[in-house]
Coordinates of C-alpha atoms and ligand atoms in Angstrom, one line a residue:
Chain A
M14 CA 32.0 61.8 17.6
Q15 CA 35.2 59.7 17.2
E16 CA 37.7 61.2 15.0
G17 CA 37.1 59.5 11.3
Y18 CA 34.3 57.4 11.7
P19 CA 31.4 57.8 9.4
E20 CA 28.4 59.3 11.4
S21 CA 26.2 56.0 11.1
L22 CA 28.9 53.8 12.4
D23 CA 29.7 56.2 15.1
R24 CA 26.2 56.0 16.2
V25 CA 26.1 52.5 16.5
I26 CA 29.2 52.4 18.6
R27 CA 27.7 55.1 21.0
A28 CA 24.6 53.2 21.2
L29 CA 26.3 49.9 22.0
S30 CA 28.6 51.5 24.4
K31 CA 25.7 52.4 26.6
L32 CA 24.6 48.8 27.2
P33 CA 25.8 47.3 30.5
G34 CA 29.2 45.7 30.6
I35 CA 30.2 47.1 27.2
G36 CA 33.1 49.7 27.3
P37 CA 34.2 51.7 24.2
K38 CA 36.5 49.1 22.9
T39 CA 34.2 46.3 23.0
A40 CA 31.4 48.6 21.4
Q41 CA 34.0 49.2 18.4
R42 CA 34.7 45.6 18.2
L43 CA 31.1 44.7 17.9
A44 CA 30.3 47.6 15.4
F45 CA 33.2 46.5 13.2
Y46 CA 32.0 42.9 13.1
L47 CA 28.2 43.8 12.4
V48 CA 29.3 46.1 9.5
K49 CA 30.9 43.1 7.5
S50 CA 28.8 40.3 9.2
P51 CA 27.8 37.4 6.8
S52 CA 24.6 38.0 5.0
G53 CA 21.4 37.6 7.1
E54 CA 23.1 37.7 10.4
L55 CA 22.6 41.3 11.0
E56 CA 19.0 41.1 9.7
E57 CA 18.3 38.2 12.0
L58 CA 19.6 40.2 15.0
L59 CA 17.5 43.4 13.8
Q60 CA 14.4 41.2 13.5
A61 CA 14.9 39.4 16.9
L62 CA 15.4 42.8 18.6
A63 CA 12.2 44.1 17.1
D64 CA 10.3 41.0 17.9
M65 CA 11.5 41.2 21.4
R66 CA 10.5 44.6 21.8
R67 CA 7.0 44.0 20.5
K68 CA 6.4 40.8 22.4
I69 CA 8.0 40.8 25.8
R70 CA 6.2 42.4 28.5
F71 CA 6.0 41.6 32.3
C72 CA 3.7 39.0 33.6
A73 CA 0.7 40.6 35.0
R74 CA 0.8 38.5 38.1
C75 CA 4.5 37.9 39.0
G76 CA 6.4 40.3 36.8
F77 CA 8.6 37.8 35.1
F78 CA 9.4 38.1 31.4
S79 CA 6.4 36.9 29.3
E80 CA 4.8 37.0 25.8
E81 CA 1.3 36.7 27.4
E82 CA -0.6 38.1 30.1
L83 CA 0.6 35.4 32.3
C84 CA 4.2 34.0 32.2
R85 CA 4.9 30.3 31.7
I86 CA 5.6 29.8 35.4
C87 CA 2.3 31.2 36.5
Q88 CA 0.4 29.2 34.0
D89 CA 2.2 26.0 34.8
T90 CA -0.6 24.2 37.2
S91 CA 2.1 21.6 38.4
R92 CA 3.9 24.2 40.4
D93 CA 3.4 25.0 44.2
A94 CA 1.1 28.1 44.2
H95 CA 1.1 28.0 48.0
V96 CA 4.9 28.9 48.1
L97 CA 5.9 32.4 46.7
C98 CA 9.6 33.4 46.3
V99 CA 10.0 37.1 46.3
V100 CA 12.9 38.4 44.0
E101 CA 14.4 42.0 43.1
R102 CA 14.4 41.9 39.4
P103 CA 12.9 39.3 36.8
Q104 CA 16.4 38.0 35.8
D105 CA 16.8 36.8 39.3
I106 CA 14.4 33.9 38.6
F107 CA 16.5 32.0 36.2
A108 CA 19.0 31.3 38.8
L109 CA 16.2 30.2 41.1
E110 CA 14.8 27.9 38.3
R111 CA 18.2 26.4 37.7
A112 CA 18.5 25.6 41.6
G113 CA 15.2 23.6 41.1
F114 CA 12.6 25.8 43.0
K115 CA 9.0 24.7 42.3
G116 CA 6.8 27.5 43.6
R117 CA 5.8 30.7 42.1
Y118 CA 7.5 34.1 42.2
H119 CA 6.9 37.5 42.8
V120 CA 9.1 40.3 41.4
L121 CA 9.4 43.4 43.2
Q122 CA 11.0 45.4 40.3
G123 CA 13.3 46.9 42.8
V124 CA 14.4 47.7 46.4
L125 CA 13.6 50.1 49.0
S126 CA 15.8 53.3 49.1
P127 CA 13.9 56.4 50.4
L128 CA 16.9 58.5 49.6
A129 CA 16.6 57.4 45.9
G130 CA 12.8 58.4 46.0
V131 CA 11.8 54.4 46.4
G132 CA 9.3 53.9 48.9
P133 CA 7.0 50.7 49.5
E134 CA 4.3 52.0 47.3
H135 CA 7.0 52.2 44.2
I136 CA 7.8 48.7 44.1
R137 CA 5.5 45.9 43.8
I138 CA 4.8 45.5 47.5
P139 CA 1.1 46.2 47.4
E140 CA 0.7 43.7 44.7
L141 CA 2.4 41.4 46.9
L142 CA 0.1 41.6 49.8
K143 CA -2.9 41.3 47.6
R144 CA -1.4 37.9 46.1
I145 CA -0.9 36.5 49.6
Q146 CA -4.4 37.0 50.5
E147 CA -6.0 36.0 47.1
E148 CA -3.7 33.0 46.2
S149 CA -3.9 31.6 49.7
V150 CA -0.2 31.6 50.0
R151 CA 1.4 29.8 52.7
E152 CA 5.1 30.6 52.7
V153 CA 6.8 33.5 51.2
I154 CA 10.6 33.2 50.6
L155 CA 12.5 36.3 50.4
A156 CA 15.1 35.9 47.9
L157 CA 16.7 39.6 47.7
N158 CA 20.1 40.3 46.8
P159 CA 22.5 40.6 50.2
S160 CA 23.0 44.4 49.7
V161 CA 21.9 46.8 52.6
D162 CA 19.0 47.7 50.6
G163 CA 18.0 44.2 49.7
E164 CA 18.4 43.5 53.3
A165 CA 16.2 46.6 54.4
T166 CA 13.7 45.5 52.0
A167 CA 13.4 41.9 53.3
L168 CA 13.2 43.0 56.9
Y169 CA 10.4 45.4 55.9
L170 CA 8.5 42.6 54.1
A171 CA 8.9 40.4 56.9
Q172 CA 7.4 43.1 59.3
K173 CA 4.7 43.5 57.0
L174 CA 4.1 40.0 56.6
S175 CA 3.9 39.1 60.0
A176 CA 0.2 40.5 60.2
F177 CA -0.8 37.7 57.6
P178 CA -0.9 33.8 58.3
V179 CA 2.2 33.0 56.3
K180 CA 5.7 31.5 57.2
V181 CA 8.1 33.9 56.1
T182 CA 11.7 32.6 55.2
L183 CA 15.0 34.1 54.2
I184 CA 17.4 32.7 51.8
A185 CA 19.9 35.5 50.8
R186 CA 21.8 34.9 54.2
G187 CA 23.4 31.8 52.7
L188 CA 25.0 33.8 49.8
P189 CA 28.1 35.6 50.0
S190 CA 27.6 39.1 51.0
G191 CA 27.6 41.8 48.3
G192 CA 27.1 38.8 45.9
D193 CA 24.3 38.7 43.3
L194 CA 21.4 36.5 43.0
E195 CA 21.6 36.8 39.3
F196 CA 25.2 35.3 39.2
A197 CA 24.7 32.7 42.2
D198 CA 25.5 29.2 41.1
E199 CA 22.8 26.6 41.5
V200 CA 24.5 24.6 44.0
T201 CA 24.8 27.4 46.4
L202 CA 21.4 28.6 45.6
A203 CA 19.9 25.2 46.3
Q204 CA 21.6 24.9 49.5
A205 CA 20.4 28.4 50.4
L206 CA 16.9 27.3 49.4
E207 CA 17.3 24.1 51.4
G208 CA 18.6 25.8 54.5
R209 CA 16.3 28.8 54.4
R210 CA 15.4 30.1 57.9
E211 CA 12.0 31.2 59.2
I212 CA 12.1 34.8 60.4
R213 CA 9.5 35.8 63.0
V214 CA 9.0 39.5 63.3
S215 CA 7.4 41.1 66.3
L216 CA 7.4 44.9 66.1
G217 CA 10.5 45.2 64.0
K218 CA 12.5 42.7 66.2
E219 CA 14.2 40.1 63.9
A220 CA 14.8 36.5 65.4
L221 CA 17.2 34.7 63.2
Chain B
M29 CA 59.5 49.4 53.8
H30 CA 61.5 52.2 52.2
F31 CA 61.7 54.1 49.0
E32 CA 64.8 53.8 46.7
G33 CA 63.7 56.2 44.0
V34 CA 60.8 58.4 43.1
A35 CA 60.0 60.1 39.7
L36 CA 57.1 62.5 39.3
S37 CA 55.9 64.1 36.1
N38 CA 53.0 66.7 36.0
F39 CA 52.1 66.2 39.9
R40 CA 51.1 69.6 41.3
N41 CA 54.0 71.9 40.9
F42 CA 56.4 69.3 39.7
R43 CA 57.0 69.2 36.0
E44 CA 59.6 66.5 36.2
V45 CA 61.4 65.4 39.2
R46 CA 63.5 62.2 39.4
L47 CA 65.2 61.5 42.9
P48 CA 67.1 58.8 44.1
L49 CA 66.3 57.9 47.7
G50 CA 67.3 55.6 50.3
K51 CA 67.2 54.7 54.0
G52 CA 67.8 57.4 56.8
V53 CA 66.4 60.9 57.5
L54 CA 65.7 63.2 54.5
V55 CA 65.1 66.9 55.0
L56 CA 63.2 68.8 52.5
F57 CA 64.1 72.5 53.1
G58 CA 62.6 75.8 51.3
E59 CA 60.5 78.6 51.3
N60 CA 56.6 78.2 51.6
A61 CA 54.7 77.1 48.7
Q62 CA 57.6 75.7 46.7
G63 CA 56.5 72.1 46.7
K64 CA 57.8 70.6 50.2
T65 CA 54.2 69.7 51.2
N66 CA 53.5 68.3 47.6
F67 CA 56.2 65.9 47.6
L68 CA 55.2 64.3 50.8
E69 CA 51.8 64.3 49.3
A70 CA 53.0 62.2 46.3
L71 CA 54.9 59.6 48.5
F72 CA 51.6 59.5 50.8
L73 CA 49.7 58.7 47.5
L74 CA 52.0 56.0 46.2
A75 CA 52.0 54.2 49.6
R76 CA 48.5 54.7 50.8
G77 CA 46.4 55.0 47.5
F78 CA 44.9 58.4 48.5
S79 CA 45.8 62.0 49.2
P80 CA 46.0 62.8 52.7
F81 CA 44.3 66.1 52.0
A82 CA 41.6 64.1 50.2
S83 CA 42.2 66.2 47.1
R84 CA 40.5 65.3 43.9
D85 CA 42.7 63.9 41.1
E86 CA 42.1 66.9 38.9
E87 CA 43.9 69.1 41.4
L88 CA 46.9 66.7 41.7
I89 CA 47.4 66.9 38.0
T90 CA 49.6 70.2 36.9
F91 CA 47.4 72.9 35.5
G92 CA 46.8 72.5 31.8
E93 CA 48.0 68.8 31.7
D94 CA 45.8 65.9 31.1
F95 CA 47.7 63.4 33.4
A96 CA 50.1 63.0 36.1
V97 CA 52.5 59.9 36.6
L98 CA 54.1 59.1 40.0
S99 CA 56.6 56.2 40.1
A100 CA 58.3 54.9 43.0
R101 CA 61.1 52.0 43.5
L102 CA 60.5 50.3 46.6
V103 CA 61.8 47.9 49.0
E104 CA 59.6 45.9 51.3
R105 CA 61.0 43.0 53.5
D106 CA 64.0 42.9 51.1
V107 CA 61.9 42.5 47.9
F108 CA 62.5 45.3 45.1
F109 CA 59.4 46.4 43.2
A110 CA 58.1 49.3 41.2
R111 CA 54.9 50.9 41.8
Q112 CA 53.3 53.5 39.5
V113 CA 50.1 55.5 39.6
I114 CA 48.8 57.3 36.7
L115 CA 46.2 59.9 37.5
K116 CA 43.9 60.9 34.3
K117 CA 41.8 64.2 34.0
G118 CA 38.4 62.9 34.2
G119 CA 39.3 59.3 34.6
K120 CA 40.3 56.8 37.2
K121 CA 43.8 56.2 38.7
E122 CA 45.7 53.6 37.0
W123 CA 47.9 51.4 39.4
R124 CA 50.9 49.5 38.1
R125 CA 53.1 47.2 40.1
D126 CA 56.5 46.3 38.1
G127 CA 54.6 47.5 35.1
K128 CA 51.7 45.2 35.5
L129 CA 48.2 46.6 36.0
E130 CA 47.4 46.3 39.7
R131 CA 43.7 45.9 40.6
K132 CA 43.8 45.0 44.3
R133 CA 46.2 46.9 46.4
V134 CA 47.3 46.6 50.0
P135 CA 48.2 49.8 51.2
L136 CA 52.1 50.2 51.9
P137 CA 53.1 51.1 55.4
L138 CA 53.6 54.8 55.6
V139 CA 52.3 57.3 58.2
G140 CA 52.3 61.1 57.8
F141 CA 51.9 64.2 60.0
F142 CA 50.7 67.2 58.4
P143 CA 50.2 70.6 60.1
E144 CA 46.5 70.0 59.6
D145 CA 46.6 67.1 62.2
L146 CA 46.5 69.6 64.9
A147 CA 42.8 69.3 64.5
L148 CA 43.1 65.8 65.9
A149 CA 43.7 67.6 69.2
E150 CA 41.6 70.5 69.3
G151 CA 39.2 70.1 66.2
E152 CA 35.7 69.0 66.0
P153 CA 35.0 65.3 67.4
K154 CA 34.8 64.0 63.5
K155 CA 38.3 64.8 63.1
R156 CA 39.1 62.0 65.8
R157 CA 36.7 59.6 64.5
D158 CA 38.0 59.9 61.2
F159 CA 41.6 59.4 62.5
V160 CA 40.5 56.2 64.2
D161 CA 38.5 54.8 61.1
Q162 CA 41.3 55.6 58.8
A163 CA 43.7 53.9 60.9
V164 CA 41.1 50.8 61.3
R165 CA 40.7 50.9 57.6
F166 CA 44.5 50.6 56.8
L167 CA 44.8 47.5 58.8
S168 CA 41.2 45.9 57.7
P169 CA 39.9 46.5 54.3
K170 CA 36.6 45.1 55.2
F171 CA 36.0 48.1 57.6
A172 CA 35.6 50.9 54.6
R173 CA 32.6 48.8 53.4
L174 CA 31.2 48.4 56.9
L175 CA 31.4 52.2 57.5
G176 CA 30.1 53.1 54.2
E177 CA 27.1 50.6 55.0
Y178 CA 26.5 52.2 58.3
E179 CA 26.5 55.9 56.8
Y180 CA 24.1 54.7 54.1
V181 CA 21.6 53.2 56.5
L182 CA 22.0 56.4 58.7
A183 CA 21.3 58.5 56.0
Q184 CA 18.2 56.6 54.8
R185 CA 17.0 56.7 58.5
N186 CA 17.6 60.4 58.8
F187 CA 15.8 61.3 55.8
L188 CA 12.5 59.5 56.9
L189 CA 12.8 60.7 60.4
R190 CA 13.1 64.1 59.1
E191 CA 10.3 63.7 56.5
G192 CA 8.3 62.1 59.4
K193 CA 7.1 59.0 57.6
E194 CA 7.4 55.3 57.0
E195 CA 7.5 54.2 60.6
G196 CA 7.9 50.7 59.8
L197 CA 10.8 51.4 57.6
V198 CA 12.4 53.5 60.2
R199 CA 12.3 50.6 62.6
V200 CA 13.9 48.4 59.9
Y201 CA 16.7 51.0 59.3
G202 CA 17.2 51.2 63.2
E203 CA 17.6 47.3 63.3
Q204 CA 20.2 47.8 60.7
L205 CA 21.8 50.6 62.2
V206 CA 22.4 48.9 65.3
A207 CA 23.8 45.9 63.9
L208 CA 26.2 47.9 61.6
G209 CA 26.9 50.3 64.3
A210 CA 27.9 47.8 66.9
E211 CA 30.6 46.3 64.5
V212 CA 31.8 49.7 63.8
V213 CA 32.2 50.4 67.5
E214 CA 33.9 47.2 68.3
E215 CA 36.2 47.6 65.5
R216 CA 37.2 51.0 66.8
L217 CA 37.5 49.9 70.4
R218 CA 39.5 46.7 69.2
Y219 CA 42.1 49.4 67.4
L220 CA 42.3 51.6 70.3
R221 CA 43.0 48.9 72.9
L222 CA 45.9 48.1 70.9
F223 CA 46.7 51.8 70.1
A224 CA 46.6 53.3 73.6
P225 CA 49.7 51.9 75.1
F226 CA 51.6 53.1 72.0
L227 CA 50.2 56.5 72.1
S228 CA 51.0 56.9 75.9
Q229 CA 54.5 55.7 75.0
A230 CA 55.1 58.2 71.7
Y231 CA 53.7 61.1 73.8
Q232 CA 56.3 60.3 76.4
R233 CA 59.1 60.1 73.9
I234 CA 58.2 63.6 72.5
S235 CA 57.3 65.5 75.7
G236 CA 59.6 63.8 78.1
G237 CA 56.9 64.5 80.9
N238 CA 55.5 62.3 83.4
E239 CA 51.9 63.0 82.5
P240 CA 50.4 60.0 80.9
L241 CA 48.3 60.3 77.7
R242 CA 45.2 58.4 77.8
V243 CA 42.3 57.9 75.4
V244 CA 38.8 57.5 76.3
Y245 CA 35.8 56.4 74.0
E246 CA 32.9 58.2 74.7
S247 CA 29.7 56.7 73.5
K248 CA 27.0 59.2 72.8
G249 CA 23.4 58.5 73.3
Y250 CA 24.0 54.9 74.5
S251 CA 25.9 53.0 77.2
L252 CA 28.9 50.8 76.7
K253 CA 28.3 49.0 80.1
E254 CA 26.6 46.0 79.1
G255 CA 28.3 45.7 75.9
V256 CA 27.8 47.6 72.5
R257 CA 25.2 46.1 70.9
A258 CA 22.9 45.9 74.2
G259 CA 23.7 49.6 74.6
L260 CA 22.7 50.6 71.0
E261 CA 19.5 48.4 71.3
K262 CA 18.5 49.9 74.5
A263 CA 19.2 53.4 72.9
L264 CA 17.1 52.7 69.9
K265 CA 14.0 51.9 71.9
S266 CA 14.5 54.8 74.6
L267 CA 15.1 57.5 72.0
E268 CA 12.5 56.6 69.6
K269 CA 10.1 59.4 70.4
E270 CA 12.8 62.1 70.6
E271 CA 14.2 60.9 67.3
W272 CA 10.7 61.4 65.8
E273 CA 10.4 64.9 67.3
R274 CA 13.8 66.1 66.3
G275 CA 13.9 64.4 63.1
M276 CA 17.3 62.5 63.3
T277 CA 19.1 59.7 64.7
L278 CA 20.5 60.8 68.2
F279 CA 22.8 57.8 69.0
G280 CA 25.4 55.8 67.5
P281 CA 29.2 55.7 66.3
H282 CA 28.8 58.8 64.1
R283 CA 28.2 61.0 67.3
D284 CA 31.0 59.2 69.5
E285 CA 33.6 61.1 70.7
I286 CA 37.3 60.0 71.2
S287 CA 38.9 62.1 73.7
F288 CA 42.4 62.3 75.0
L289 CA 43.4 63.2 78.6
L290 CA 46.6 64.4 79.9
G291 CA 46.5 63.4 83.4
E292 CA 43.0 64.5 84.3
R293 CA 43.0 67.4 81.8
E294 CA 41.1 67.0 78.5
V295 CA 43.5 67.6 75.6
R296 CA 41.1 69.6 73.5
E297 CA 39.8 72.2 76.3
F298 CA 42.9 72.5 78.6
A299 CA 46.0 71.7 76.9
S300 CA 48.6 74.4 75.7
F301 CA 49.5 74.8 72.0
G302 CA 52.8 73.0 72.5
E303 CA 50.9 70.3 74.3
K304 CA 48.5 69.8 71.5
K305 CA 51.1 69.7 68.8
S306 CA 52.9 67.0 70.8
V307 CA 49.6 65.2 71.1
A308 CA 49.0 65.4 67.5
L309 CA 52.6 64.1 66.7
A310 CA 52.4 61.5 69.2
L311 CA 49.0 60.4 67.5
R312 CA 50.9 59.7 64.2
M313 CA 53.8 58.1 65.8
A314 CA 51.5 55.8 67.6
E315 CA 49.7 55.2 64.4
K316 CA 52.8 54.1 62.9
A317 CA 53.9 51.9 65.7
V318 CA 50.6 50.0 65.4
V319 CA 51.1 49.6 61.7
Q320 CA 54.7 48.5 62.4
W321 CA 53.5 45.9 65.2
I322 CA 51.0 44.3 63.0
R323 CA 52.8 44.3 59.6
K324 CA 56.1 43.4 61.3
E325 CA 58.2 45.6 59.2
S326 CA 59.2 49.4 59.3
A327 CA 57.0 52.1 58.2
V328 CA 58.0 55.3 56.2
L329 CA 57.5 58.4 58.4
L330 CA 56.7 61.8 57.1
L331 CA 56.5 65.0 59.0
D332 CA 55.5 68.1 57.5
D333 CA 56.5 71.2 59.4
A334 CA 56.5 69.3 62.5
F335 CA 58.8 71.7 64.4
P336 CA 57.2 75.1 64.8
G337 CA 55.3 75.3 68.1
L338 CA 57.2 72.9 70.1
D339 CA 59.7 74.1 72.8
T340 CA 63.6 73.4 72.2
R341 CA 63.2 70.3 74.4
R342 CA 60.8 68.7 72.3
K343 CA 62.3 69.7 69.0
G344 CA 65.4 67.9 70.4
R345 CA 63.2 64.8 71.5
L346 CA 61.4 64.5 68.3
S347 CA 64.7 65.0 66.1
S348 CA 66.0 61.9 68.2
C349 CA 62.8 59.8 67.5
V350 CA 63.1 60.7 63.9
F351 CA 66.9 59.4 63.7
S352 CA 65.6 56.0 65.0
E353 CA 63.5 55.6 62.0
D354 CA 64.2 53.2 59.0
Q355 CA 63.2 56.1 56.5
A356 CA 61.8 59.5 57.5
F357 CA 61.0 62.7 55.4
L358 CA 60.8 66.0 57.2
T359 CA 60.1 69.6 55.8
T360 CA 61.1 72.8 57.3
T361 CA 61.3 76.5 56.3
E362 CA 64.0 77.2 58.9
E363 CA 67.4 77.1 57.7
D364 CA 69.2 76.4 61.0
V365 CA 66.8 73.5 61.8
A366 CA 68.2 72.1 58.5
W367 CA 71.7 72.5 59.2
E368 CA 71.3 71.1 62.7
L369 CA 69.6 67.8 61.3
Q370 CA 72.5 67.8 58.5
K371 CA 74.9 67.7 61.3
R372 CA 73.4 64.7 62.7
G373 CA 73.5 62.9 59.4
A374 CA 70.5 63.8 57.5
R375 CA 70.5 64.5 53.8
V376 CA 69.1 67.9 53.0
L377 CA 67.4 68.7 49.8
K378 CA 66.5 72.2 48.6
V379 CA 63.1 72.7 47.3
C380 CA 62.4 75.8 45.0
E381 CA 59.9 76.3 42.5
G382 CA 58.9 72.7 41.8
R383 CA 62.7 71.6 41.8
I384 CA 64.5 69.5 44.1
Q385 CA 68.3 69.5 44.7
D386 CA 70.8 68.2 47.1
V387 CA 72.6 70.9 49.1
Ligands
ZN404 ZN1 4.2 35.1 36.1

């Protein structure tokens, strides 16, 4: 416990400092602000958090954030259901939306890393293969983060998908290596989408 | 570059040391375990950003203290500046340049020889690979990430080979391994091509002999003849079956050997102790020469206990080398060595129980 803080305040500080990107100093600043925040503001935040907790789940089809069984994107009939963009995490979708992508998505909820205990059956790869068959998908765009794991996952998928009658393209190459899809600006991403390259895989051989 | 002064607090056995320094040869003289090596370690850490012994920060802080502060006044290309590093128990190092927080640092030109370096001449292949990798990393910051990625992919692949599963994924890691491995080997070769003539020269200066010291890069499990990438790709295919049987990756830069030849003799197997020590010294001297050649400025030289094991002739040659340096720090336990160097113009400091004084 921090020297001199009442226990309830200390608890809030510790809880806040567990959030990503928030260090102990910022956690303190936020907590002090919340303590004397104008009436209604704290209640609104509490309500919003409780609401989110209750309502938000992952879309049963694509894995994006949703308040219903299917997310807004999956329900939107004007979108091209034959083009599927595969991403690592739901938050990656926002950047692609800003870049003007008009197809559908598939969130893997992770990338392959056998050492960390993540094999193909632990991320949503089986669901992806099923969707490709059921939704008559014609093109799969692999938009994974340009990390070693992201690349391995993309190559693995390309290899798996070579058994299906789909065109497989890769966009992460256009992004700076080590960069993050979530923070890519829309111009870069739009260019990457535009210039996506088809990868043909024959027995683990990558032709770029 | 050279040090104009150093101040250490709570660093290993130095409670509080403040020392004005300058160009020339500086000899630290004293019994064992008084702090001579610790002082060189501090200089190394200040310049290069890490301990030459890969010590954890906690070990570097005086026992019972929470933090250590190392400060240096330096001159680089006629520009004076101060560099400071604060080591905190259980925290990250904090770097400052002229008092301001320094996030991205370029390592400063300094090369050190420590007795452990004898392993470069007689130890396991990994020692020599690490030597080259560290030298490359000094010159190209990108190399550290490349090597890290290679080792990561290798670990993933070996894990699956050992478990005997996920054939498709092993193939993917194989592809990545070849791509990253080719880059690692190319970088090493690029460095060694530059390094080899400097090494031969450095060895000649120390040994005085006519036998040239040569470097040979031996690829393991693949051939370099048709290019690195092609060789690795071939090995990936041809070794597949055996790799599954043995449960590990059987080719690539993590297995390669970098060997040194004196004439036709392999140093590791056939050289005498004196020759091995000379080779180890020459490796560091050549590393320094490459840094100077690329950075176009002088590098600081550290020699920890470099004289024992060398014959009189080689000792004499090494001291001559040292006196041509801009700034060199030597340690010795031998009094006559210290006086000899002092006669030739070196400044001698006595190190005793964590204190350093001019004599
Ligand atoms: Zn959806």
